Amino acid sequence: MITPATLRRTVSAALEEDAPWGDLTSTALLPASARATADLVAREPGVFSGGEVFTAAFTLTDADAVVDLHVADGDRFATGDVLASVSGAARALLTAERVALNFTQRMSGIATLTAAYVDAVDGTGVRIADTRKTTPGLREFERHAVVSGGGSNHRRTLSDAVMAKDNHLAVLRQSGRDLATALREALGRLPHTTHVVVEVDRLDQIPAVLKGGAHTVLLDNFSLADLRAAVALIGGRATAEASGGVNLDTVRRIAETGVQVISVGALTHSARALDLGLDLRVG
């Protein structure tokens, strides 16, 4: 969920970035009394996300602007569908247009790509999750878009869970620390609600992770055969999560190995912005 504070702060910053001293073109050419209505129209099919962000871009520019959303976040749409309409002062509408589109196109692109992954694993019970590979400053928006597409959010920040990755394990080894002991000691210091994830890239690392009491074993870049072996070795004592080498061609086969979660960085770092347009109706 996008918090109201984040919504206002992020959209306001984008509007200021795009028009730091106002919209020179609209102010110079358009009468202040001019009114307009515009429709958000899909140029291609997809899954919608970013309705409240689209709305905020216009209402923060013109408090009297009226935005009507014709679809909800998570709804699928076809080419030519009218997704939203906005009415207000023409100057303000044109000032906010690019920011509104940039956010909505980006978020709908993420939602559409996420939905493709979710559809690909349909029936397996596997959860498709995002990662922290997000655009700095836009994490809440991008994570919201993943949920719009039917995906799940991983830990939101470094403060939310313990996630020991390869570099953490390398420092432990260099320090002469035993992984299982280090995990047990950490769990003893942390609140009992803290989730602990440990990333491994070899089967022989898994016993120590389980002995240490980790809640999730993140299986990074495992072959399909090794994923099946890892799931059997974990035996339900922790959640088995797969990552690395995941794309729309491989995700179904990965899901069928028995893992419970597949995390996909591409959902946020490689999603293409969807083609949406704002068609103006003057009057």
Coordinates of C-alpha atoms in Angstrom, one line a residue:
M1 CA 0.0 0.0 0.0
I2 CA 1.2 3.5 -0.9
T3 CA 1.1 5.7 2.2
P4 CA -0.5 9.1 1.9
A5 CA 2.8 10.8 2.9
T6 CA 4.8 8.9 0.3
L7 CA 2.1 9.6 -2.4
R8 CA 2.1 13.3 -1.8
R9 CA 5.9 13.7 -1.3
T10 CA 6.9 11.6 -4.4
V11 CA 4.3 13.1 -6.8
S12 CA 5.0 16.6 -5.6
A13 CA 8.7 16.1 -6.2
A14 CA 8.1 14.8 -9.7
L15 CA 5.8 17.8 -10.5
E16 CA 8.5 20.2 -9.2
E17 CA 11.2 18.5 -11.2
D18 CA 9.1 18.8 -14.4
A19 CA 8.0 22.4 -13.8
P20 CA 10.3 24.1 -11.3
W21 CA 9.1 27.6 -12.1
G22 CA 5.8 26.7 -13.7
D23 CA 4.8 25.4 -17.1
L24 CA 6.1 28.1 -19.4
T25 CA 4.2 26.9 -22.5
S26 CA 0.8 26.6 -21.0
T27 CA 1.1 29.9 -19.1
A28 CA 2.3 31.8 -22.2
L29 CA -0.2 30.4 -24.7
L30 CA -3.4 29.3 -22.9
P31 CA -6.0 31.6 -21.2
A32 CA -6.4 31.0 -17.5
S33 CA -10.1 30.5 -18.0
A34 CA -9.7 27.6 -20.5
R35 CA -11.1 24.3 -19.3
A36 CA -10.4 20.8 -20.7
T37 CA -11.2 17.2 -20.3
A38 CA -8.9 14.3 -21.1
D39 CA -9.1 10.5 -21.3
L40 CA -6.4 8.1 -20.3
V41 CA -6.5 5.6 -23.2
A42 CA -4.8 2.2 -23.6
R43 CA -2.7 1.9 -26.7
E44 CA -2.0 -1.7 -25.9
P45 CA -3.5 -4.4 -23.5
G46 CA -2.3 -4.8 -20.0
V47 CA -3.0 -4.6 -16.3
F48 CA -3.7 -1.3 -14.7
S49 CA -1.8 0.1 -11.7
G50 CA -1.3 3.6 -10.3
G51 CA -4.8 5.1 -10.1
E52 CA -4.2 7.1 -7.0
V53 CA -0.9 8.3 -8.3
F54 CA -2.5 9.4 -11.6
T55 CA -5.2 11.2 -9.6
A56 CA -2.6 12.9 -7.3
A57 CA -0.7 14.3 -10.2
F58 CA -3.7 16.4 -11.3
T59 CA -5.2 17.2 -7.9
L60 CA -1.9 18.4 -6.5
T61 CA -1.6 20.7 -9.6
D62 CA -5.3 21.9 -9.5
A63 CA -7.2 21.3 -6.3
D64 CA -10.4 21.6 -8.3
A65 CA -9.5 18.9 -10.9
V66 CA -11.9 16.0 -11.1
V67 CA -10.5 12.6 -11.9
D68 CA -12.8 9.6 -12.6
L69 CA -11.1 6.2 -12.7
H70 CA -12.9 3.7 -14.9
V71 CA -10.8 0.7 -13.8
A72 CA -9.2 -0.3 -10.5
D73 CA -5.6 -1.3 -9.9
G74 CA -5.3 -4.9 -10.9
D75 CA -7.9 -4.8 -13.6
R76 CA -7.0 -6.1 -17.1
F77 CA -7.8 -3.9 -20.1
A78 CA -7.7 -4.0 -23.9
T79 CA -6.4 -1.7 -26.5
G80 CA -8.6 1.3 -26.9
D81 CA -10.1 1.1 -23.4
V82 CA -10.6 4.4 -21.6
L83 CA -9.0 3.9 -18.2
A84 CA -9.7 7.3 -16.6
S85 CA -10.9 10.8 -17.3
V86 CA -9.8 14.1 -15.9
S87 CA -11.4 17.5 -16.1
G88 CA -10.1 20.9 -14.9
A89 CA -8.2 24.0 -15.8
A90 CA -6.5 23.4 -19.1
R91 CA -3.2 24.9 -17.9
A92 CA -3.0 22.6 -14.9
L93 CA -4.1 19.5 -16.8
L94 CA -1.3 20.0 -19.4
T95 CA 1.2 20.8 -16.7
A96 CA 0.5 17.5 -14.9
E97 CA 0.0 15.3 -18.0
R98 CA 3.6 14.0 -18.3
V99 CA 4.1 13.2 -14.7
A100 CA 0.7 11.4 -14.5
L101 CA 1.5 9.4 -17.6
N102 CA 5.1 8.6 -16.5
F103 CA 4.0 7.1 -13.2
T104 CA 0.9 5.2 -14.6
Q105 CA 2.8 3.8 -17.6
R106 CA 5.6 2.6 -15.4
M107 CA 3.4 1.1 -12.8
S108 CA 1.0 -0.5 -15.3
G109 CA 4.1 -2.0 -17.1
I110 CA 5.3 -3.6 -13.9
A111 CA 1.8 -4.9 -13.1
T112 CA 1.5 -6.3 -16.6
L113 CA 4.8 -8.1 -16.5
T114 CA 4.1 -9.4 -13.0
A115 CA 0.7 -10.8 -14.2
A116 CA 2.5 -12.7 -17.0
Y117 CA 4.8 -14.4 -14.4
V118 CA 1.8 -15.2 -12.1
D119 CA -0.1 -16.6 -15.1
A120 CA 2.9 -18.7 -16.1
V121 CA 2.9 -20.5 -12.7
D122 CA -0.9 -20.8 -12.4
G123 CA -1.9 -24.0 -10.5
T124 CA 1.4 -24.6 -8.9
G125 CA 0.7 -22.7 -5.7
V126 CA 4.0 -20.8 -6.1
R127 CA 4.2 -17.2 -5.0
I128 CA 5.9 -14.7 -7.4
A129 CA 7.8 -12.1 -5.4
D130 CA 9.7 -8.9 -6.2
T131 CA 13.1 -7.9 -4.8
R132 CA 14.8 -4.7 -3.6
K133 CA 16.0 -4.0 -7.2
T134 CA 13.7 -1.0 -7.4
T135 CA 14.1 2.6 -8.7
P136 CA 15.5 4.7 -5.8
G137 CA 12.7 6.8 -4.3
L138 CA 10.0 4.9 -6.1
R139 CA 10.0 1.6 -4.2
E140 CA 6.5 2.0 -2.7
F141 CA 5.0 2.7 -6.1
E142 CA 6.8 -0.2 -7.8
R143 CA 6.0 -2.6 -5.0
H144 CA 2.3 -1.5 -5.2
A145 CA 2.4 -2.3 -9.0
V146 CA 3.7 -5.8 -8.3
V147 CA 0.7 -6.5 -6.0
S148 CA -1.6 -5.0 -8.7
G149 CA -0.3 -7.7 -11.1
G150 CA -1.0 -10.5 -8.6
G151 CA 2.6 -10.8 -7.2
S152 CA 3.9 -10.5 -3.6
N153 CA 6.3 -8.2 -1.9
H154 CA 9.6 -9.4 -0.5
R155 CA 11.1 -7.5 2.5
R156 CA 10.6 -3.8 1.8
T157 CA 13.8 -2.5 3.4
L158 CA 17.0 -3.7 5.1
S159 CA 15.2 -3.0 8.4
D160 CA 12.4 -5.5 7.8
A161 CA 14.1 -8.9 7.9
V162 CA 17.4 -10.6 8.2
M163 CA 18.6 -11.7 4.8
A164 CA 22.2 -13.1 4.7
K165 CA 23.5 -13.1 1.2
D166 CA 26.8 -14.2 -0.3
N167 CA 28.8 -11.2 0.8
H168 CA 27.5 -11.6 4.4
L169 CA 28.6 -15.2 4.4
A170 CA 32.0 -14.3 2.9
V171 CA 32.6 -11.9 5.8
L172 CA 31.5 -14.6 8.3
R173 CA 33.9 -17.1 6.8
Q174 CA 36.7 -14.6 6.8
S175 CA 36.0 -13.9 10.5
G176 CA 36.2 -17.6 11.3
R177 CA 32.5 -17.7 12.4
D178 CA 30.4 -20.8 12.0
L179 CA 27.2 -20.0 10.1
A180 CA 24.9 -22.2 12.2
T181 CA 26.2 -20.7 15.4
A182 CA 26.0 -17.2 14.1
L183 CA 22.4 -17.7 13.0
R184 CA 21.4 -19.1 16.4
E185 CA 23.0 -16.3 18.2
A186 CA 21.3 -13.7 16.0
L187 CA 17.9 -15.3 16.5
G188 CA 18.5 -15.2 20.2
R189 CA 19.1 -11.4 20.1
L190 CA 16.3 -10.5 17.6
P191 CA 12.6 -10.1 18.3
H192 CA 10.8 -13.5 17.9
T193 CA 8.8 -12.1 15.0
T194 CA 11.9 -11.4 12.8
H195 CA 12.1 -13.5 9.7
V196 CA 15.5 -14.9 8.7
V197 CA 16.5 -15.7 5.2
V198 CA 19.8 -17.1 4.1
E199 CA 21.0 -17.2 0.5
V200 CA 22.9 -20.3 -0.7
D201 CA 24.4 -21.2 -4.1
R202 CA 25.3 -24.9 -3.3
L203 CA 23.5 -27.8 -1.8
D204 CA 26.2 -28.5 0.8
Q205 CA 25.4 -25.1 2.4
I206 CA 21.9 -26.0 3.3
P207 CA 22.4 -28.2 6.4
A208 CA 24.1 -25.4 8.3
V209 CA 21.4 -23.0 7.3
L210 CA 18.7 -25.3 8.7
K211 CA 20.7 -26.1 11.8
G212 CA 21.0 -22.4 12.5
G213 CA 17.2 -22.0 12.4
A214 CA 16.6 -19.9 9.2
H215 CA 13.0 -19.5 8.2
T216 CA 13.7 -19.3 4.4
V217 CA 16.5 -20.8 2.3
L218 CA 17.1 -18.7 -0.8
L219 CA 18.3 -21.0 -3.6
D220 CA 20.3 -18.8 -5.9
N221 CA 21.0 -19.8 -9.5
F222 CA 20.4 -23.5 -8.8
S223 CA 19.8 -25.9 -11.7
L224 CA 16.4 -27.6 -11.9
A225 CA 17.9 -30.8 -10.6
D226 CA 19.5 -29.1 -7.7
L227 CA 16.4 -27.2 -6.9
R228 CA 14.5 -30.5 -6.6
A229 CA 17.3 -31.9 -4.4
A230 CA 17.3 -28.8 -2.3
V231 CA 13.5 -29.0 -1.7
A232 CA 13.9 -32.6 -0.6
L233 CA 16.8 -31.7 1.7
I234 CA 14.9 -28.8 3.3
G235 CA 11.9 -31.2 3.8
G236 CA 9.5 -28.5 4.9
R237 CA 11.7 -27.3 7.7
A238 CA 12.0 -23.9 6.0
T239 CA 10.5 -22.1 3.0
A240 CA 12.3 -22.9 -0.2
E241 CA 12.7 -19.8 -2.4
A242 CA 14.3 -19.8 -5.9
S243 CA 16.0 -16.8 -7.5
G244 CA 18.4 -16.2 -10.4
G245 CA 17.9 -17.3 -14.0
V246 CA 14.2 -16.7 -13.8
N247 CA 12.4 -15.5 -16.9
L248 CA 9.1 -16.2 -18.5
D249 CA 10.6 -19.2 -20.4
T250 CA 12.0 -20.8 -17.2
V251 CA 9.6 -19.8 -14.4
R252 CA 7.1 -22.7 -14.9
R253 CA 9.8 -25.3 -14.7
I254 CA 11.3 -23.7 -11.6
A255 CA 7.9 -23.7 -10.0
E256 CA 7.4 -27.3 -10.7
T257 CA 10.5 -28.3 -8.7
G258 CA 8.5 -27.8 -5.4
V259 CA 9.8 -24.4 -4.3
Q260 CA 7.2 -22.2 -2.5
V261 CA 8.5 -18.8 -3.7
I262 CA 10.2 -17.5 -6.8
S263 CA 11.7 -14.0 -6.5
V264 CA 12.2 -12.1 -9.7
G265 CA 14.2 -8.9 -9.9
A266 CA 13.1 -8.2 -13.5
L267 CA 9.6 -7.4 -12.3
T268 CA 10.8 -3.9 -11.2
H269 CA 14.2 -3.4 -12.9
S270 CA 13.3 -4.6 -16.4
A271 CA 9.6 -3.9 -16.9
R272 CA 8.7 -1.9 -20.0
A273 CA 6.5 1.1 -19.5
L274 CA 3.1 0.4 -21.0
D275 CA 1.8 2.6 -23.9
L276 CA -0.9 4.8 -22.5
G277 CA -2.0 8.1 -23.9
L278 CA -3.9 11.2 -22.6
D279 CA -6.4 12.3 -25.3
L280 CA -7.6 15.8 -24.8
R281 CA -11.2 16.9 -25.3
V282 CA -11.4 20.7 -25.3
G283 CA -14.6 22.5 -24.1

